[in-house]
PDB file of C-alpha atoms in Angstrom:
ATOM      1  CA  MET A 585     103.598 -93.998-149.474  1.00 39.00           C
ATOM      2  CA  ALA A 586     100.147 -94.276-147.927  1.00 45.00           C
ATOM      3  CA  CYS A 587      98.359 -97.539-147.623  1.00 44.00           C
ATOM      4  CA  GLN A 588      95.768 -98.250-150.387  1.00 45.00           C
ATOM      5  CA  SER A 589      93.745-100.887-148.592  1.00 42.00           C
ATOM      6  CA  LEU A 590      92.338-101.497-145.223  1.00 44.00           C
ATOM      7  CA  ALA A 591      94.976-104.288-144.652  1.00 42.00           C
ATOM      8  CA  CYS A 592      97.708-101.884-143.594  1.00 42.00           C
ATOM      9  CA  GLU A 593     100.389-102.874-141.086  1.00 42.00           C
ATOM     10  CA  THR A 594      99.899 -99.859-138.797  1.00 40.00           C
ATOM     11  CA  PRO A 595      96.646 -98.084-137.954  1.00 43.00           C
ATOM     12  CA  PHE A 596      98.450 -94.730-138.811  1.00 41.00           C
ATOM     13  CA  GLU A 597      98.359 -95.680-142.368  1.00 39.00           C
ATOM     14  CA  ILE A 598      94.675 -96.039-142.522  1.00 43.00           C
ATOM     15  CA  ALA A 599      92.744 -92.801-143.286  1.00 47.00           C
ATOM     16  CA  ILE A 600      89.450 -91.756-144.517  1.00 48.00           C
ATOM     17  CA  VAL A 601      89.766 -90.472-148.070  1.00 47.00           C
ATOM     18  CA  TRP A 602      87.335 -88.062-149.771  1.00 49.00           C
ATOM     19  CA  GLY A 603      88.316 -87.867-153.530  1.00 49.00           C
ATOM     20  CA  ASN A 604      92.059 -87.470-153.432  1.00 46.00           C
ATOM     21  CA  THR A 605      92.190 -85.646-150.070  1.00 55.00           C
ATOM     22  CA  VAL A 606      92.829 -87.419-146.745  1.00 54.00           C
ATOM     23  CA  LEU A 607      90.355 -85.876-144.309  1.00 79.00           C
ATOM     24  CA  TYR A 608      91.170 -87.387-140.966  1.00 85.00           C
ATOM     25  CA  PRO A 609      93.104 -90.443-139.642  1.00 88.00           C
ATOM     26  CA  ILE A 610      91.047 -93.442-138.660  1.00 87.00           C
ATOM     27  CA  GLU A 611      91.710 -92.666-134.883  1.00 89.00           C
ATOM     28  CA  ALA A 612      89.631 -89.544-135.312  1.00 88.00           C
ATOM     29  CA  TYR A 613      86.472 -91.619-135.642  1.00 88.00           C
ATOM     30  CA  ASP A 614      84.599 -93.426-132.953  1.00 87.00           C
ATOM     31  CA  ARG A 615      83.357 -97.082-133.142  1.00 88.00           C
ATOM     32  CA  HIS A 616      80.168 -95.909-134.880  1.00 85.00           C
ATOM     33  CA  GLY A 617      82.120 -94.160-137.596  1.00 84.00           C
ATOM     34  CA  LEU A 618      81.360 -90.644-136.378  1.00 87.00           C
ATOM     35  CA  LEU A 619      84.137 -88.047-136.142  1.00 90.00           C
ATOM     36  CA  LYS A 620      85.050 -87.571-132.555  1.00 92.00           C
ATOM     37  CA  PRO A 621      85.150 -84.062-131.053  1.00 94.00           C
ATOM     38  CA  SER A 622      88.794 -82.911-130.962  1.00 94.00           C
ATOM     39  CA  ALA A 623      90.675 -81.947-127.740  1.00 95.00           C
ATOM     40  CA  MET A 624      90.237 -78.307-128.708  1.00 96.00           C
ATOM     41  CA  LEU A 625      86.663 -78.640-129.184  1.00 96.00           C
ATOM     42  CA  TRP A 626      86.329 -80.290-125.750  1.00 96.00           C
ATOM     43  CA  LEU A 627      88.315 -77.333-124.327  1.00 97.00           C
ATOM     44  CA  THR A 628      85.859 -74.802-125.889  1.00 97.00           C
ATOM     45  CA  LEU A 629      82.910 -76.790-124.431  1.00 97.00           C
ATOM     46  CA  PHE A 630      84.457 -76.897-120.941  1.00 96.00           C
ATOM     47  CA  PHE A 631      85.375 -73.210-121.099  1.00 96.00           C
ATOM     48  CA  SER A 632      81.847 -72.329-122.125  1.00 95.00           C
ATOM     49  CA  ALA A 633      80.572 -74.314-119.261  1.00 96.00           C
ATOM     50  CA  LYS A 634      82.928 -72.736-116.832  1.00 93.00           C
ATOM     51  CA  GLY A 635      80.047 -71.421-114.565  1.00 92.00           C
ATOM     52  CA  TRP A 636      78.922 -74.931-114.069  1.00 94.00           C
ATOM     53  CA  LEU A 637      82.517 -76.179-113.351  1.00 93.00           C
ATOM     54  CA  VAL A 638      83.064 -73.431-110.764  1.00 91.00           C
ATOM     55  CA  PHE A 639      79.635 -74.257-109.166  1.00 92.00           C
ATOM     56  CA  ILE A 640      80.539 -77.957-108.944  1.00 92.00           C
ATOM     57  CA  ILE A 641      84.042 -77.292-107.569  1.00 91.00           C
ATOM     58  CA  ALA A 642      82.559 -74.894-104.938  1.00 91.00           C
ATOM     59  CA  GLY A 643      79.985 -77.499-104.013  1.00 90.00           C
ATOM     60  CA  ALA A 644      82.598 -80.149-103.662  1.00 91.00           C
ATOM     61  CA  SER A 645      84.794 -78.056-101.292  1.00 87.00           C
ATOM     62  CA  ARG A 646      82.366 -77.500 -98.484  1.00 80.00           C
ATOM     63  CA  GLN A 647      84.421 -75.098 -96.233  1.00 85.00           C
ATOM     64  CA  GLN A 648      85.889 -72.977 -99.061  1.00 88.00           C
ATOM     65  CA  GLY A 649      82.935 -73.159-101.526  1.00 87.00           C
ATOM     66  CA  ALA A 650      81.502 -69.744-100.610  1.00 87.00           C
ATOM     67  CA  ARG A 651      84.948 -68.205-100.807  1.00 89.00           C
ATOM     68  CA  ILE A 652      85.572 -69.650-104.239  1.00 87.00           C
ATOM     69  CA  LEU A 653      82.224 -68.425-105.572  1.00 87.00           C
ATOM     70  CA  GLU A 654      82.774 -64.946-104.122  1.00 85.00           C
ATOM     71  CA  THR A 655      86.248 -64.723-105.544  1.00 82.00           C
ATOM     72  CA  LEU A 656      85.342 -65.700-109.048  1.00 82.00           C
ATOM     73  CA  TYR A 657      81.766 -64.376-109.182  1.00 83.00           C
ATOM     74  CA  PRO A 658      81.250 -61.472-106.722  1.00 80.00           C
ATOM     75  CA  LEU A 659      77.769 -60.889-107.908  1.00 82.00           C
ATOM     76  CA  PRO A 660      75.595 -64.027-107.640  1.00 86.00           C
ATOM     77  CA  GLN A 661      73.710 -62.859-110.899  1.00 91.00           C
ATOM     78  CA  ASN A 662      77.031 -63.240-112.835  1.00 88.00           C
ATOM     79  CA  LEU A 663      77.199 -66.854-111.775  1.00 90.00           C
ATOM     80  CA  TYR A 664      73.585 -67.538-112.880  1.00 93.00           C
ATOM     81  CA  LEU A 665      74.361 -65.928-116.199  1.00 94.00           C
ATOM     82  CA  ALA A 666      77.450 -67.929-116.637  1.00 93.00           C
ATOM     83  CA  MET A 667      75.540 -71.097-115.842  1.00 95.00           C
ATOM     84  CA  ALA A 668      72.834 -70.114-118.313  1.00 96.00           C
ATOM     85  CA  ILE A 669      75.518 -69.448-121.031  1.00 96.00           C
ATOM     86  CA  GLY A 670      77.106 -72.831-120.279  1.00 96.00           C
ATOM     87  CA  LEU A 671      73.844 -74.775-120.714  1.00 97.00           C
ATOM     88  CA  PRO A 672      74.387 -75.212-124.517  1.00 96.00           C
ATOM     89  CA  ALA A 673      77.803 -76.525-124.010  1.00 97.00           C
ATOM     90  CA  MET A 674      76.573 -78.954-121.417  1.00 96.00           C
ATOM     91  CA  LEU A 675      73.835 -80.105-123.732  1.00 96.00           C
ATOM     92  CA  LEU A 676      76.410 -80.607-126.658  1.00 96.00           C
ATOM     93  CA  MET A 677      78.708 -82.516-124.267  1.00 96.00           C
ATOM     94  CA  TRP A 678      75.916 -84.878-123.499  1.00 95.00           C
ATOM     95  CA  LEU A 679      74.663 -85.211-127.033  1.00 94.00           C
ATOM     96  CA  SER A 680      78.291 -86.098-128.235  1.00 92.00           C
ATOM     97  CA  GLY A 681      77.827 -89.453-126.552  1.00 89.00           C
ATOM     98  CA  HIS A 682      74.383 -90.091-127.937  1.00 90.00           C
ATOM     99  CA  ARG A 683      74.871 -89.156-131.657  1.00 87.00           C
ATOM    100  CA  TYR A 684      75.135 -92.710-132.740  1.00 85.00           C
ATOM    101  CA  LYS A 685      71.473 -93.500-131.832  1.00 85.00           C
ATOM    102  CA  ASN A 686      70.366 -91.689-135.020  1.00 80.00           C
ATOM    103  CA  ASN A 687      67.558 -89.808-133.131  1.00 85.00           C
ATOM    104  CA  LYS A 688      66.104 -86.959-135.331  1.00 89.00           C
ATOM    105  CA  VAL A 689      66.097 -84.521-132.370  1.00 92.00           C
ATOM    106  CA  ILE A 690      69.747 -85.334-131.362  1.00 91.00           C
ATOM    107  CA  ASN A 691      70.817 -85.011-135.081  1.00 90.00           C
ATOM    108  CA  PHE A 692      68.902 -81.683-135.415  1.00 93.00           C
ATOM    109  CA  ILE A 693      70.541 -80.175-132.335  1.00 94.00           C
ATOM    110  CA  TRP A 694      73.936 -81.659-133.026  1.00 92.00           C
ATOM    111  CA  GLN A 695      74.091 -80.363-136.668  1.00 93.00           C
ATOM    112  CA  ARG A 696      73.419 -76.855-135.305  1.00 95.00           C
ATOM    113  CA  GLY A 697      75.830 -77.210-132.454  1.00 94.00           C
ATOM    114  CA  LYS A 698      78.512 -74.923-133.989  1.00 96.00           C
ATOM    115  CA  ILE A 699      75.919 -72.016-134.353  1.00 96.00           C
ATOM    116  CA  ILE A 700      74.500 -72.638-130.793  1.00 96.00           C
ATOM    117  CA  LEU A 701      78.127 -72.619-129.353  1.00 97.00           C
ATOM    118  CA  LEU A 702      79.116 -69.475-131.280  1.00 97.00           C
ATOM    119  CA  LEU A 703      75.937 -67.733-130.061  1.00 97.00           C
ATOM    120  CA  ALA A 704      76.856 -68.703-126.511  1.00 96.00           C
ATOM    121  CA  TYR A 705      80.363 -67.383-126.953  1.00 96.00           C
ATOM    122  CA  ILE A 706      79.145 -64.044-128.457  1.00 96.00           C
ATOM    123  CA  THR A 707      76.702 -63.732-125.526  1.00 96.00           C
ATOM    124  CA  ASP A 708      79.573 -64.442-123.112  1.00 95.00           C
ATOM    125  CA  CYS A 709      81.770 -61.841-124.748  1.00 95.00           C
ATOM    126  CA  ALA A 710      79.096 -59.254-124.660  1.00 94.00           C
ATOM    127  CA  LEU A 711      78.436 -59.841-120.945  1.00 91.00           C
ATOM    128  CA  GLN A 712      82.234 -59.671-120.199  1.00 91.00           C
ATOM    129  CA  MET A 713      82.409 -56.392-122.109  1.00 92.00           C
ATOM    130  CA  HIS A 714      79.384 -55.139-120.097  1.00 90.00           C
ATOM    131  CA  GLN A 715      81.290 -56.022-116.901  1.00 87.00           C
ATOM    132  CA  LEU A 716      84.291 -54.217-118.097  1.00 90.00           C
ATOM    133  CA  ILE A 717      82.117 -51.053-118.727  1.00 91.00           C
ATOM    134  CA  LEU A 718      80.510 -51.457-115.236  1.00 87.00           C
ATOM    135  CA  THR A 719      84.099 -51.388-113.662  1.00 87.00           C
ATOM    136  CA  HIS A 720      85.109 -48.517-115.635  1.00 91.00           C
ATOM    137  CA  GLY A 721      87.917 -50.494-117.365  1.00 86.00           C
ATOM    138  CA  ALA A 722      89.572 -51.498-114.103  1.00 89.00           C
ATOM    139  CA  PHE A 723      92.182 -54.154-114.989  1.00 89.00           C
ATOM    140  CA  SER A 724      91.793 -57.680-113.541  1.00 86.00           C
ATOM    141  CA  TRP A 725      93.800 -60.654-114.531  1.00 89.00           C
ATOM    142  CA  THR A 726      90.852 -62.991-114.211  1.00 85.00           C
ATOM    143  CA  ARG A 727      88.706 -60.805-116.486  1.00 87.00           C
ATOM    144  CA  ALA A 728      91.545 -60.266-118.965  1.00 92.00           C
ATOM    145  CA  ILE A 729      92.374 -63.890-119.394  1.00 94.00           C
ATOM    146  CA  SER A 730      88.736 -64.870-119.503  1.00 91.00           C
ATOM    147  CA  LEU A 731      88.040 -62.343-122.284  1.00 94.00           C
ATOM    148  CA  LEU A 732      91.100 -63.397-124.217  1.00 96.00           C
ATOM    149  CA  LEU A 733      90.260 -67.098-124.013  1.00 96.00           C
ATOM    150  CA  THR A 734      86.615 -66.289-124.988  1.00 96.00           C
ATOM    151  CA  LEU A 735      87.672 -64.347-128.040  1.00 96.00           C
ATOM    152  CA  TRP A 736      90.511 -66.902-129.060  1.00 97.00           C
ATOM    153  CA  LEU A 737      88.237 -70.020-128.632  1.00 96.00           C
ATOM    154  CA  GLY A 738      85.322 -68.202-130.407  1.00 95.00           C
ATOM    155  CA  GLY A 739      87.681 -67.623-133.331  1.00 96.00           C
ATOM    156  CA  TYR A 740      88.634 -71.244-133.216  1.00 96.00           C
ATOM    157  CA  LEU A 741      84.979 -72.293-133.427  1.00 96.00           C
ATOM    158  CA  LEU A 742      84.453 -69.907-136.281  1.00 95.00           C
ATOM    159  CA  ARG A 743      87.404 -70.950-138.394  1.00 95.00           C
ATOM    160  CA  SER A 744      88.089 -74.615-137.710  1.00 93.00           C
ATOM    161  CA  SER A 745      87.224 -77.045-140.423  1.00 91.00           C
ATOM    162  CA  ARG A 746      87.451 -79.886-137.858  1.00 92.00           C
ATOM    163  CA  VAL A 747      84.653 -78.241-135.768  1.00 94.00           C
ATOM    164  CA  ARG A 748      82.555 -77.743-138.932  1.00 93.00           C
ATOM    165  CA  ASN A 749      83.036 -81.374-139.901  1.00 92.00           C
ATOM    166  CA  THR A 750      82.397 -82.679-136.367  1.00 92.00           C
ATOM    167  CA  PHE A 751      79.022 -80.888-136.241  1.00 93.00           C
ATOM    168  CA  ALA A 752      78.157 -81.884-139.756  1.00 89.00           C
ATOM    169  CA  ASP A 753      78.707 -85.530-139.080  1.00 73.00           C
ATOM    170  CA  LYS A 754      75.693 -87.661-138.526  1.00 67.00           C
ATOM    171  CA  PRO A 755      75.039 -91.420-138.376  1.00 60.00           C
ATOM    172  CA  ILE A 756      74.293 -93.293-141.616  1.00 57.00           C
ATOM    173  CA  GLU A 757      70.500 -93.881-142.028  1.00 55.00           C
ATOM    174  CA  ARG A 758      69.618 -97.498-141.521  1.00 48.00           C
TER     175      ARG A 758
END
């Protein structure tokens, strides 16, 4: 039986209730009462920002940096496009830590975060398909896994109620 008050014995019994439906356990909220991004949402954000991650890793490994960039992004334009596509994800990662400030601009961008991220994933998928056409369909494990993850994580963004609720969440007006 679920705990009816906030004076429960274990934190697992406390949950946020909307009507008769339990939405998320109390651990899913931060100290400001905002729904925290799930681990899957963080994965989608990091995957969308993969161009930035590769750039940072290549910069950190001085001797092998050029070889890493050439292996993953043979054409420098592809790296620049990947970094441009990753900018919205980088912005949303940064904004996730500033939502509690109740800033109108932050709330405006955050509440449209799902759409922004979906547009970035659609653009990434279109560019990957373009690269596939340019190589005349030549198989590459790197491209295949990247395209599969892009489609899978894009589907997750589209269908997940947790993602929808995370981006709909905003601080209480004071």
